[in-house]
Coordinates of C-alpha atoms in Angstrom, one line a residue:
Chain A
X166 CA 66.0 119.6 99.8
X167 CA 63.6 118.4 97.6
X168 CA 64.6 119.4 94.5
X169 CA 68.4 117.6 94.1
X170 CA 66.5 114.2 94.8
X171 CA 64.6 113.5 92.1
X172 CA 66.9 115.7 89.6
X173 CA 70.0 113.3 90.5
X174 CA 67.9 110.6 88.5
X175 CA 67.7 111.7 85.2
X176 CA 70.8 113.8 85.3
X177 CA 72.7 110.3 85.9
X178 CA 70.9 109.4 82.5
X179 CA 72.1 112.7 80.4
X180 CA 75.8 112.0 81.7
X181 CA 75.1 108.8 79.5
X182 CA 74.2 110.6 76.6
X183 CA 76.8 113.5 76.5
X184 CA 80.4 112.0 77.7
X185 CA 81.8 114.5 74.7
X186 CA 81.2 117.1 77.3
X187 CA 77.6 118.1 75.5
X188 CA 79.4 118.1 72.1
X189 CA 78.3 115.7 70.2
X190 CA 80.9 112.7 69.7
X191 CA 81.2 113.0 66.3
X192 CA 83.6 115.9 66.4
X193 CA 86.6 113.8 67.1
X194 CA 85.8 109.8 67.4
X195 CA 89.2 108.9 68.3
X196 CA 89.9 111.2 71.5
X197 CA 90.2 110.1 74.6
X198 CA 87.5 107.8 75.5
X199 CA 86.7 105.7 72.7
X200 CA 83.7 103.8 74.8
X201 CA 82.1 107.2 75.4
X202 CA 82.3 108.4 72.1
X203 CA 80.1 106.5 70.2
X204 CA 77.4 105.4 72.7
X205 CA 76.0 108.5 73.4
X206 CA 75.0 109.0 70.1
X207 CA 72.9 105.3 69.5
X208 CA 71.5 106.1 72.9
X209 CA 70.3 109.1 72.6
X210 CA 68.5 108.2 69.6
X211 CA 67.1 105.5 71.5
X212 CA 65.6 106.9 74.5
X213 CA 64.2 110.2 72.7
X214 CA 61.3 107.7 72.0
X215 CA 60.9 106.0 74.7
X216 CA 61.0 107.9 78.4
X217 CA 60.6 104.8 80.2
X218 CA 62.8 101.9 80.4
X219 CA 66.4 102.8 79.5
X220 CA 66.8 104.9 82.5
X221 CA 69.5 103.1 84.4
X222 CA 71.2 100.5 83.1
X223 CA 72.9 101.1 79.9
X224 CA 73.5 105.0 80.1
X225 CA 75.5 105.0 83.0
X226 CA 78.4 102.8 82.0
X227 CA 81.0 104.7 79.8
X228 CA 81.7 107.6 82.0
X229 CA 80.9 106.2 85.6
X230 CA 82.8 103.3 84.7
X231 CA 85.7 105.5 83.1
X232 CA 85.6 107.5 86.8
X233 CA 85.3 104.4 88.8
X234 CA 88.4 102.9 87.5
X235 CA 90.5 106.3 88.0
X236 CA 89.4 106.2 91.5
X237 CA 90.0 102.8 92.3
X238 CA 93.6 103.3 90.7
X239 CA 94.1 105.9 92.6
X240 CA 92.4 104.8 96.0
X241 CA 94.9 101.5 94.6
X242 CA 98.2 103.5 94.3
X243 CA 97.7 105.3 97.8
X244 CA 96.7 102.4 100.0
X245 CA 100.1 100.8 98.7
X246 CA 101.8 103.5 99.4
X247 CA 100.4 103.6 103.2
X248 CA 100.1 99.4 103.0
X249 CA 103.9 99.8 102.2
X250 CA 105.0 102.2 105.0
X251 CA 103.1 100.2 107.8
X252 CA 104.6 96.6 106.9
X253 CA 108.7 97.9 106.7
X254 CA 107.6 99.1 110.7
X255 CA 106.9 96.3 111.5
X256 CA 109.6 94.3 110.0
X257 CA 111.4 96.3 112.5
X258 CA 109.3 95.6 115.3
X259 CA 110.8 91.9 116.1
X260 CA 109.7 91.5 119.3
X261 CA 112.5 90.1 121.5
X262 CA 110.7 87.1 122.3
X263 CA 111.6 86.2 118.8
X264 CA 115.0 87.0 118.4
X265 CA 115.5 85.1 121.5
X266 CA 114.3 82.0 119.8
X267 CA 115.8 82.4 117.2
X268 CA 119.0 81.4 119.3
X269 CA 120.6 78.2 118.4
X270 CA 120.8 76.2 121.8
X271 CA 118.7 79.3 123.5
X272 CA 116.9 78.0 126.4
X273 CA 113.8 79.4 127.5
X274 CA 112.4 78.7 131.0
X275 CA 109.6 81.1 131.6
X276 CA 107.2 78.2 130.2
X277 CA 108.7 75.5 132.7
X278 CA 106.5 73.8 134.7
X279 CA 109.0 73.8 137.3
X280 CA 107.8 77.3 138.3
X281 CA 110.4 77.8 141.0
X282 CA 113.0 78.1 138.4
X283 CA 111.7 82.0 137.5
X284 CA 110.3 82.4 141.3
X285 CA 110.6 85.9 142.6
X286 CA 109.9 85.6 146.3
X287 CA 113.1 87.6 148.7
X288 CA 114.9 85.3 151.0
X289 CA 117.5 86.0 153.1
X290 CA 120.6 83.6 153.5
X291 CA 122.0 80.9 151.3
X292 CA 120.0 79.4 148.6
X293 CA 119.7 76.5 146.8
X294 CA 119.4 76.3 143.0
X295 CA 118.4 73.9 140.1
X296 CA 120.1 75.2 137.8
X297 CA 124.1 76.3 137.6
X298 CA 124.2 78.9 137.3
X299 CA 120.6 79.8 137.5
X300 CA 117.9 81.8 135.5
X301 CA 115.9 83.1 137.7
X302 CA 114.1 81.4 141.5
X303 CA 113.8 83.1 145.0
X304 CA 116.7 85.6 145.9
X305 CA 118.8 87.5 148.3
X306 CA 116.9 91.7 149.0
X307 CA 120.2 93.0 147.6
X308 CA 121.3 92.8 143.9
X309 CA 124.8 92.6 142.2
X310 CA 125.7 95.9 140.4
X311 CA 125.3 95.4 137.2
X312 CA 126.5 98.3 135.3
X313 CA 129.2 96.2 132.7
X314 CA 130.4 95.0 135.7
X315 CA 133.2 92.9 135.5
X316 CA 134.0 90.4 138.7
X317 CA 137.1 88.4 138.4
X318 CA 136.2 86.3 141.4
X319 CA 132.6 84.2 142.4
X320 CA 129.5 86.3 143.5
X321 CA 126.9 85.5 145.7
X322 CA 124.3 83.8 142.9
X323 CA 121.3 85.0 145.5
X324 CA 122.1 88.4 144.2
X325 CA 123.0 87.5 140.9
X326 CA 119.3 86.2 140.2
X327 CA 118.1 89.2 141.2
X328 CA 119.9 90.8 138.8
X329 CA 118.7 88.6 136.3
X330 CA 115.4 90.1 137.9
X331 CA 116.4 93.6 136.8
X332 CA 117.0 93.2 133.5
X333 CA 121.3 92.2 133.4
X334 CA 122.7 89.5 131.2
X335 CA 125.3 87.4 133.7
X336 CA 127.7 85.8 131.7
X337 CA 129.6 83.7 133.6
X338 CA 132.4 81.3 133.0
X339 CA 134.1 78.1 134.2
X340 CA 137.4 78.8 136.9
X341 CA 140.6 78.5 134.3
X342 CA 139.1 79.2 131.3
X343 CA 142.6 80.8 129.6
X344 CA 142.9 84.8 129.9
X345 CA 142.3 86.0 126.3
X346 CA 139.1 84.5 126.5
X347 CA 137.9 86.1 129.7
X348 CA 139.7 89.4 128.2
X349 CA 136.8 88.2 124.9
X350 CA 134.3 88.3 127.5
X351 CA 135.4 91.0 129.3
X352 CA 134.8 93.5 126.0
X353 CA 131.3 92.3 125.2
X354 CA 130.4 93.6 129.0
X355 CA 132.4 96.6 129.9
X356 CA 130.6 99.8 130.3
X357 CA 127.5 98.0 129.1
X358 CA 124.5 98.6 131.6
X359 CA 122.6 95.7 132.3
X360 CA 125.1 93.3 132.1
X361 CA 127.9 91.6 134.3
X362 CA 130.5 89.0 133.9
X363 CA 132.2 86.5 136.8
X364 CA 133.8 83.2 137.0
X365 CA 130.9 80.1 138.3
X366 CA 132.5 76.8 139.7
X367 CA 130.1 74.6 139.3
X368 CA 129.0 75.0 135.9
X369 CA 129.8 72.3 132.8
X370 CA 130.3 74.4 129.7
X371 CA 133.4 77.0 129.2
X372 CA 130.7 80.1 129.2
X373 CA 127.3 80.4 130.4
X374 CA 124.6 83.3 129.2
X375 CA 121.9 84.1 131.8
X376 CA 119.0 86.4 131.5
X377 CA 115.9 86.0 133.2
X378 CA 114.4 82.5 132.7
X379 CA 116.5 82.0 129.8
X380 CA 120.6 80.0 129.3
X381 CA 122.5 80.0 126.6
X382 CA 126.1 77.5 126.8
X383 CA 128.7 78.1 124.5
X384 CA 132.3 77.1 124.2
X385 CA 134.0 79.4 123.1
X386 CA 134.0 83.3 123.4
X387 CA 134.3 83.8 120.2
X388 CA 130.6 82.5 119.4
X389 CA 128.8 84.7 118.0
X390 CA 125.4 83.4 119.7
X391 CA 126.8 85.7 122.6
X392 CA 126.5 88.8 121.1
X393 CA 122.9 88.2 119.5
X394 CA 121.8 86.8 123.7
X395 CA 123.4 90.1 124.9
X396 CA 121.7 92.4 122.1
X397 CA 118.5 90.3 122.5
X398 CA 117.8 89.9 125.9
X399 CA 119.6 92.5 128.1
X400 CA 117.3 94.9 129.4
X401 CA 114.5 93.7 127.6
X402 CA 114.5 90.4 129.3
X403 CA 113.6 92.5 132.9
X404 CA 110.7 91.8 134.4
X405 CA 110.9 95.0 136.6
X406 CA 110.9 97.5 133.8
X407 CA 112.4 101.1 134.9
X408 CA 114.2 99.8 137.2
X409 CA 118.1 100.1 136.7
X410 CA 121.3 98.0 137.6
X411 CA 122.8 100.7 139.7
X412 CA 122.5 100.8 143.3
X413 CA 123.8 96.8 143.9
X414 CA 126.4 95.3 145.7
X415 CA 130.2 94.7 144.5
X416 CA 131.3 92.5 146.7
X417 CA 132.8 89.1 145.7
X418 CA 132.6 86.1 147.2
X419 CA 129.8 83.6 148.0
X420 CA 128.1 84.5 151.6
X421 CA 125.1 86.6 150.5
X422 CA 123.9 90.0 152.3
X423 CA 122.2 88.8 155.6
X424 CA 121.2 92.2 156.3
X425 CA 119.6 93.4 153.6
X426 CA 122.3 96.0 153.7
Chain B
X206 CA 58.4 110.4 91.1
X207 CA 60.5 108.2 89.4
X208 CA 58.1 108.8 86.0
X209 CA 58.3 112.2 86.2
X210 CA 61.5 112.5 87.1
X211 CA 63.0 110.7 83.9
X212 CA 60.2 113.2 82.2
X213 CA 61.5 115.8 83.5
X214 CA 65.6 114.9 82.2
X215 CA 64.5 114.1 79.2
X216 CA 62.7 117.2 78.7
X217 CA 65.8 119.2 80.1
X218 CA 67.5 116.6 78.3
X219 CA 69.9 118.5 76.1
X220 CA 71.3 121.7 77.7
X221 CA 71.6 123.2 81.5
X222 CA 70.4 119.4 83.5
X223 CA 72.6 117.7 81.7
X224 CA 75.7 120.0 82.6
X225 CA 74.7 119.9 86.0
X226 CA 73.8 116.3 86.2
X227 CA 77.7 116.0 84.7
X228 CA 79.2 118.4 87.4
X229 CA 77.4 116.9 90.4
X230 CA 79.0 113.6 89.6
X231 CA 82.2 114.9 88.7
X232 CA 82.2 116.8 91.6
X233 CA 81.2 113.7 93.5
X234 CA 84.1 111.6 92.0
X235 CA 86.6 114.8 92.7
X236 CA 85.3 114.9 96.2
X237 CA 85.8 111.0 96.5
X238 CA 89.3 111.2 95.0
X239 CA 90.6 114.5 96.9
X240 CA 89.0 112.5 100.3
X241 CA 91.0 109.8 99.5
X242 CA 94.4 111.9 98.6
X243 CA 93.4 113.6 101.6
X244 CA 93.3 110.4 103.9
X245 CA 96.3 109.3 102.7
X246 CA 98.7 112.6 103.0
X247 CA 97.0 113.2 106.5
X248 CA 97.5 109.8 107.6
X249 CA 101.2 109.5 106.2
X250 CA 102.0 113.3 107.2
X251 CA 101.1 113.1 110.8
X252 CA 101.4 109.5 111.4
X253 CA 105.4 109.6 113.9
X254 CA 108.2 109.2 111.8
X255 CA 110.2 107.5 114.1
X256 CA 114.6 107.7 113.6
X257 CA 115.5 104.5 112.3
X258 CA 117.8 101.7 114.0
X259 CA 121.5 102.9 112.9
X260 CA 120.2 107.1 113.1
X261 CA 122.2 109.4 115.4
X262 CA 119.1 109.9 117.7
X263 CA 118.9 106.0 118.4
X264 CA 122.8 105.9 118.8
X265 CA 122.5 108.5 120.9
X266 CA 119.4 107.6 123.1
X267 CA 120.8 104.0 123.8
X268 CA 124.5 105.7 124.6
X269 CA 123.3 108.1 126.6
X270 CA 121.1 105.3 128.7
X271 CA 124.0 104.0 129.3
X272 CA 125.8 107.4 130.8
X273 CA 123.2 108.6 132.5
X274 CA 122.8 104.9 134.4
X275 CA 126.6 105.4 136.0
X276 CA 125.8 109.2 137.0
X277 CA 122.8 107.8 138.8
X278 CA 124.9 105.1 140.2
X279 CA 127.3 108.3 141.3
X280 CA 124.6 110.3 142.4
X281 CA 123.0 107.8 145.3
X282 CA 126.5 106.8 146.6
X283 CA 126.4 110.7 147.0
X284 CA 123.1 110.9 148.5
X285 CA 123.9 107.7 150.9
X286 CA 127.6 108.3 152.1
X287 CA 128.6 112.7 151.6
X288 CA 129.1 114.9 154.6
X289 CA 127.9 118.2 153.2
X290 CA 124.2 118.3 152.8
X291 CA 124.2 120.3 149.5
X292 CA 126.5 117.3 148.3
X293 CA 123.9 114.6 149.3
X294 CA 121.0 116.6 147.7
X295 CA 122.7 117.5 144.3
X296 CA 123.5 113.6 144.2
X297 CA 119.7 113.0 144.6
X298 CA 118.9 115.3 142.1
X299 CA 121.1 113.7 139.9
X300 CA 120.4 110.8 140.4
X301 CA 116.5 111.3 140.5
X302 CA 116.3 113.3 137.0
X303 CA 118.6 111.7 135.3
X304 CA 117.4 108.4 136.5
X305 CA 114.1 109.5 135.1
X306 CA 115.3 110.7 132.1
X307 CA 117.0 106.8 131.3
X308 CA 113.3 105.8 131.3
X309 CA 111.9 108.8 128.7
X310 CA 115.0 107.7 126.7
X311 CA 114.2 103.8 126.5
X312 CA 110.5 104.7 126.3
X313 CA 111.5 106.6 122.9
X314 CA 113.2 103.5 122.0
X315 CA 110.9 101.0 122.3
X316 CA 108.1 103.7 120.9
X317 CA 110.1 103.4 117.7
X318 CA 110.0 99.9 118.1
X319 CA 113.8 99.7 118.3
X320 CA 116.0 97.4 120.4
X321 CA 117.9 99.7 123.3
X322 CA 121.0 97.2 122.7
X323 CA 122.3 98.8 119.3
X324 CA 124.7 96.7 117.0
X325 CA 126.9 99.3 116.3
X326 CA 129.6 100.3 118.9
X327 CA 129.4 102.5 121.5
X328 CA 129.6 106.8 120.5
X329 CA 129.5 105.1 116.8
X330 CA 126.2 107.5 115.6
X331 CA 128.5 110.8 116.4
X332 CA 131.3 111.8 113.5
X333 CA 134.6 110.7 114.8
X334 CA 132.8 109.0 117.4
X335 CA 134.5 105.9 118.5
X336 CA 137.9 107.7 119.1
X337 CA 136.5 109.3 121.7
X338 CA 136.3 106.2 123.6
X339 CA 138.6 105.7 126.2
X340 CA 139.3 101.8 127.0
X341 CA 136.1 101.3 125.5
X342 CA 134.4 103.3 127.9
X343 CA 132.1 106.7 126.7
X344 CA 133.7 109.9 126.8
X345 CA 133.3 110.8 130.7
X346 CA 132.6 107.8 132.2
X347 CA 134.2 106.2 135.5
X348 CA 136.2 103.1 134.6
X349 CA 134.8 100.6 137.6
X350 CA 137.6 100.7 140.0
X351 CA 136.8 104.6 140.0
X352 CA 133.3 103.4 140.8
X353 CA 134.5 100.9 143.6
X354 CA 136.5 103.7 144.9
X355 CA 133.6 106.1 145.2
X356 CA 131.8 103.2 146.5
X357 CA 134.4 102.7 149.5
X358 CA 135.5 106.0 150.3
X359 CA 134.4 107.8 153.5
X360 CA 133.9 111.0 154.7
X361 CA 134.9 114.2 152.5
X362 CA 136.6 111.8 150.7
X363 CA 133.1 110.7 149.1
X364 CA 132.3 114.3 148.2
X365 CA 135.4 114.8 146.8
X366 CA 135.8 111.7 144.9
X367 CA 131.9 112.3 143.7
X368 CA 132.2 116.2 142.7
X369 CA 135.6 115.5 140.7
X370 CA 133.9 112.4 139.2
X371 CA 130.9 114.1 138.1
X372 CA 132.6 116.9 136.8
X373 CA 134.0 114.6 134.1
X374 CA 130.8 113.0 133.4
X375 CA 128.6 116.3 132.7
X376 CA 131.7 116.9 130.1
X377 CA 131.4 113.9 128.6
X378 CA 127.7 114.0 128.8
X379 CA 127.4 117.5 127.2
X380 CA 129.3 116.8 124.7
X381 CA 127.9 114.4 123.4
X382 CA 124.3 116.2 123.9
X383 CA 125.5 119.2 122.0
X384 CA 126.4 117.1 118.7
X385 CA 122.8 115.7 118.9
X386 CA 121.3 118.6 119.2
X387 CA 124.0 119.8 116.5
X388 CA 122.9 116.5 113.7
X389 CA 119.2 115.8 114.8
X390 CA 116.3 117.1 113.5
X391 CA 113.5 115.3 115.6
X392 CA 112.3 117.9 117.8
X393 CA 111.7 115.6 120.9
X394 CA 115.2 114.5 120.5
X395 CA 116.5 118.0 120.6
X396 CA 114.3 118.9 123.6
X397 CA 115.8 116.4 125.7
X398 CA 119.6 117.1 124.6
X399 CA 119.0 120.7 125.3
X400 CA 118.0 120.3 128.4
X401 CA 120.8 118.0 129.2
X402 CA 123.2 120.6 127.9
X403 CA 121.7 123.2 129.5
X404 CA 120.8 121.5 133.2
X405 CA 124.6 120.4 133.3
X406 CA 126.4 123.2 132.4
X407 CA 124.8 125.2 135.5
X408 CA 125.5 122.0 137.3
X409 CA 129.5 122.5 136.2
X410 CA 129.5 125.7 138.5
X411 CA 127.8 123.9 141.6
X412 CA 129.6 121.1 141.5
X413 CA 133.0 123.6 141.1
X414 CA 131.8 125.6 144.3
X415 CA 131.1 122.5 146.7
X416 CA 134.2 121.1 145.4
X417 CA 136.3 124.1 146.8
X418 CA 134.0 123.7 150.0
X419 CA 134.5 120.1 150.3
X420 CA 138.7 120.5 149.7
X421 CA 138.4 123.2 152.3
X422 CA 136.3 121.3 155.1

């Protein structure tokens, strides 16, 4: 153990001196390494005299500088190319969140103060809401299926909200808004889980996008905003996650479950 | 020591300490470089690389979320409202696994950190997909006033409606499982579909039997 220790000293020197791979330098000047090739001769000269000073500093340069820059370029290329692969995943890691906001006219009511507009408590019977239609707020034990269901008459918003709950998208839309936009509706939903369409009376603007705590009005259904709430925030708007859209009710109408059945 | 030492190279100085003083750093820089390759091929070789958001497996995973969710639907009406008990328990275990296997699928999904809502259309990630839909629906599915008519019947009727129902949707479903395990090559992926294809075929026959028992009863 003892031996490599003091060795490594000097032999960090004779590196210095020999960079022409113990050939002298004169053999060919203009190879490779035009730094190496001439030092080693002036300092060789130099230190045969003198044993003490020029240990370190001068001697090392050439060479450990030479290898020091080929390893930071290479350390260099490679940590782009990981650098690189790391920051395209995560372009595609847009949280939700974001691409919600990023809706023109998106409203987000998580934040509200107003906390019972995203309460979660069951109630049975008729309730009372804020907001119409809502976005969340204390609901009927029962949900609406929501399996790209598509209702062509009113359903009881207590089980609607808990739908929202769940993860679904309601779009609703106002009584007599003209058939080929319902049938515009009715193909964005269809067959898609976690979302559900049905007429809402007392709503202002032609069509209404619900997920939990968050409306979107639009006019027309030809807006493209729907599409970009639907992609954005069904399913991962749930705040039950796992849990799925089967198993709900189908009924129309506006009298909520009172048994919990 | 450090007097000696430099005594000691300079002595040495021209032949066999020199050459090893040489080799112990280039064996230090070759060490340093071939740690640093090494990092980097480790870290990029074994780091998950995930399907990407228009790839076949995410098509597939988000579409089949979506199939599976109505055969679970199917399979509790079954469980709730068939007269023969082997008809109640294959709808639980219907809808149990493949309930269960809706959550491995949208775990995948957002492990990959990709949205389960796809922009593309439904079936679009298999060749010749979209023509396989029927009224925009996947290739098997219930159209909802199927669903509502599973959802009202009573007696046999519910195990007949749901064995004839479900026969259609393990078609659709293993169809489209065997062109994923036909076009992928992520193993976890082709695990799953397997399984699928395998679990539903078998299923074909049981649901063939209790459907001869249930048009009997």
């Amino acid at each position: 153990m003892s031996t490599p220790g003091p060795e490594r000293v000097p032999s960090t020197v004779k590196v210095g001196k020999t960079t022409g791979q113990g050939n002298p330098p004169s053999g060919k000047p203009g190879t490779g390494r035009p730094g190496g090739a001439n030092r080693p001769t002036g300092k060789g000269k130099g230190k045969k005299g003198r044993k003490i000073t020029p240990v370190k500093p001068g001697g090392n340069g050439g060479p450990i500088a030479i290898a020091v820059v080929v390893v930071l370029i290479a350390v260099g290329i490679i940590g782009w190319g990981v650098w690189a692969s790391i920051k395209s995943d995560k372009e595609k890691e847009t949280p939700w969140e974001d691409r919600a906001a990023a809706i023109a006219g998106i409203v987000n009511y998580r934040e509200d103060p107003d906390k019972s507009l995203t309460a979660r408590d069951h109630k049975t019977g008729p309730l009372t809401y804020k907001l119409n239609p809502p976005v969340g707020g204390e609901h009927n034990a029962r949900w609406q299926n929501c399996m790209g269901d598509v209702y062509d008459a009113q359903i009881p918003t207590e089980h609607a909200v808990h739908s929202l709950e769940h993860g679904a998208v309601w779009v609703t839309y106002k009584p007599g808004l003209p058939a080929d936009q319902v049938e515009a509706l009715t193909s964005k939903v269809k067959g898609k889980s976690f979302s559900m369409l049905s007429p809402f009376p007392n709503q202002e603007s032609n069509i209404s996008l619900q997920a939990w705590g968050y409306q979107l009005k639009v006019d027309s259904a030809d807006d493209p905003r729907i599409d970009e709430f639907i992609r954005a925030l069904s399913l991962n708007a749930s705040v039950e996650p796992g849990i799925p859209c089967s198993g709900g009710l189908t009924t129309t109408g506006t009298t909520p479950s009172l048994t919990g059945q | 020591m450090p007097a000696e030492s430099v005594e000691d190279g300079d002595i040495a100085a021209d032949h066999p300490r020199e050459r090893r003083g040489y080799t112990v750093l280039t064996h230090a820089l070759v060490a340093l470089v071939t740690l640093a390759v090494g990092l980097a091929v480790g870290f990029l070789a074994t780091r998950p690389s995930h399907p990407g958001d228009d790839s076949a497996e995410a098509g597939f995973l988000r579409d089949m979320a979506t199939h599976h969710g109505q055969a679970v639907d199917m399979g509790m009406i079954a469980y709730a409202n068939a007269t023969l008990p082997e008809v109640r328990s294959l709808g639980l275990d219907i809808g149990l696994t493949q309930h269960g296997q809706v959550n491995i699928m949208q775990t995948w999904l957002r492990e990959w950190g990709l949205n389960p809502n796809g922009s593309r259309p439904p079936m679009a990630w298999m060749p010749d997909g979209e023509e396989s839909l029927q009224d925009g629906l996947m290739p098997g599915m219930a159209t909802q006033e199927q669903m509502e008519e599973l959802r009202r019947a009573d007696g046999k009727q519910v195990d007949i409606l749901f064995l004839t129902l479900m026969r259609q949707h393990h078609l659709g479903g293993i169809h489209m499982a065997q062109e994923i395990v036909e076009i992928s090559d992520d193993d976890d992926v082709k695990w799953l579909a397997q399984t699928m294809v395998e679990t539903q075929q078998s299923e074909m026959n049981v649901l063939a039997d209790l459907l001869k028992q249930a048009q009997a009863a």
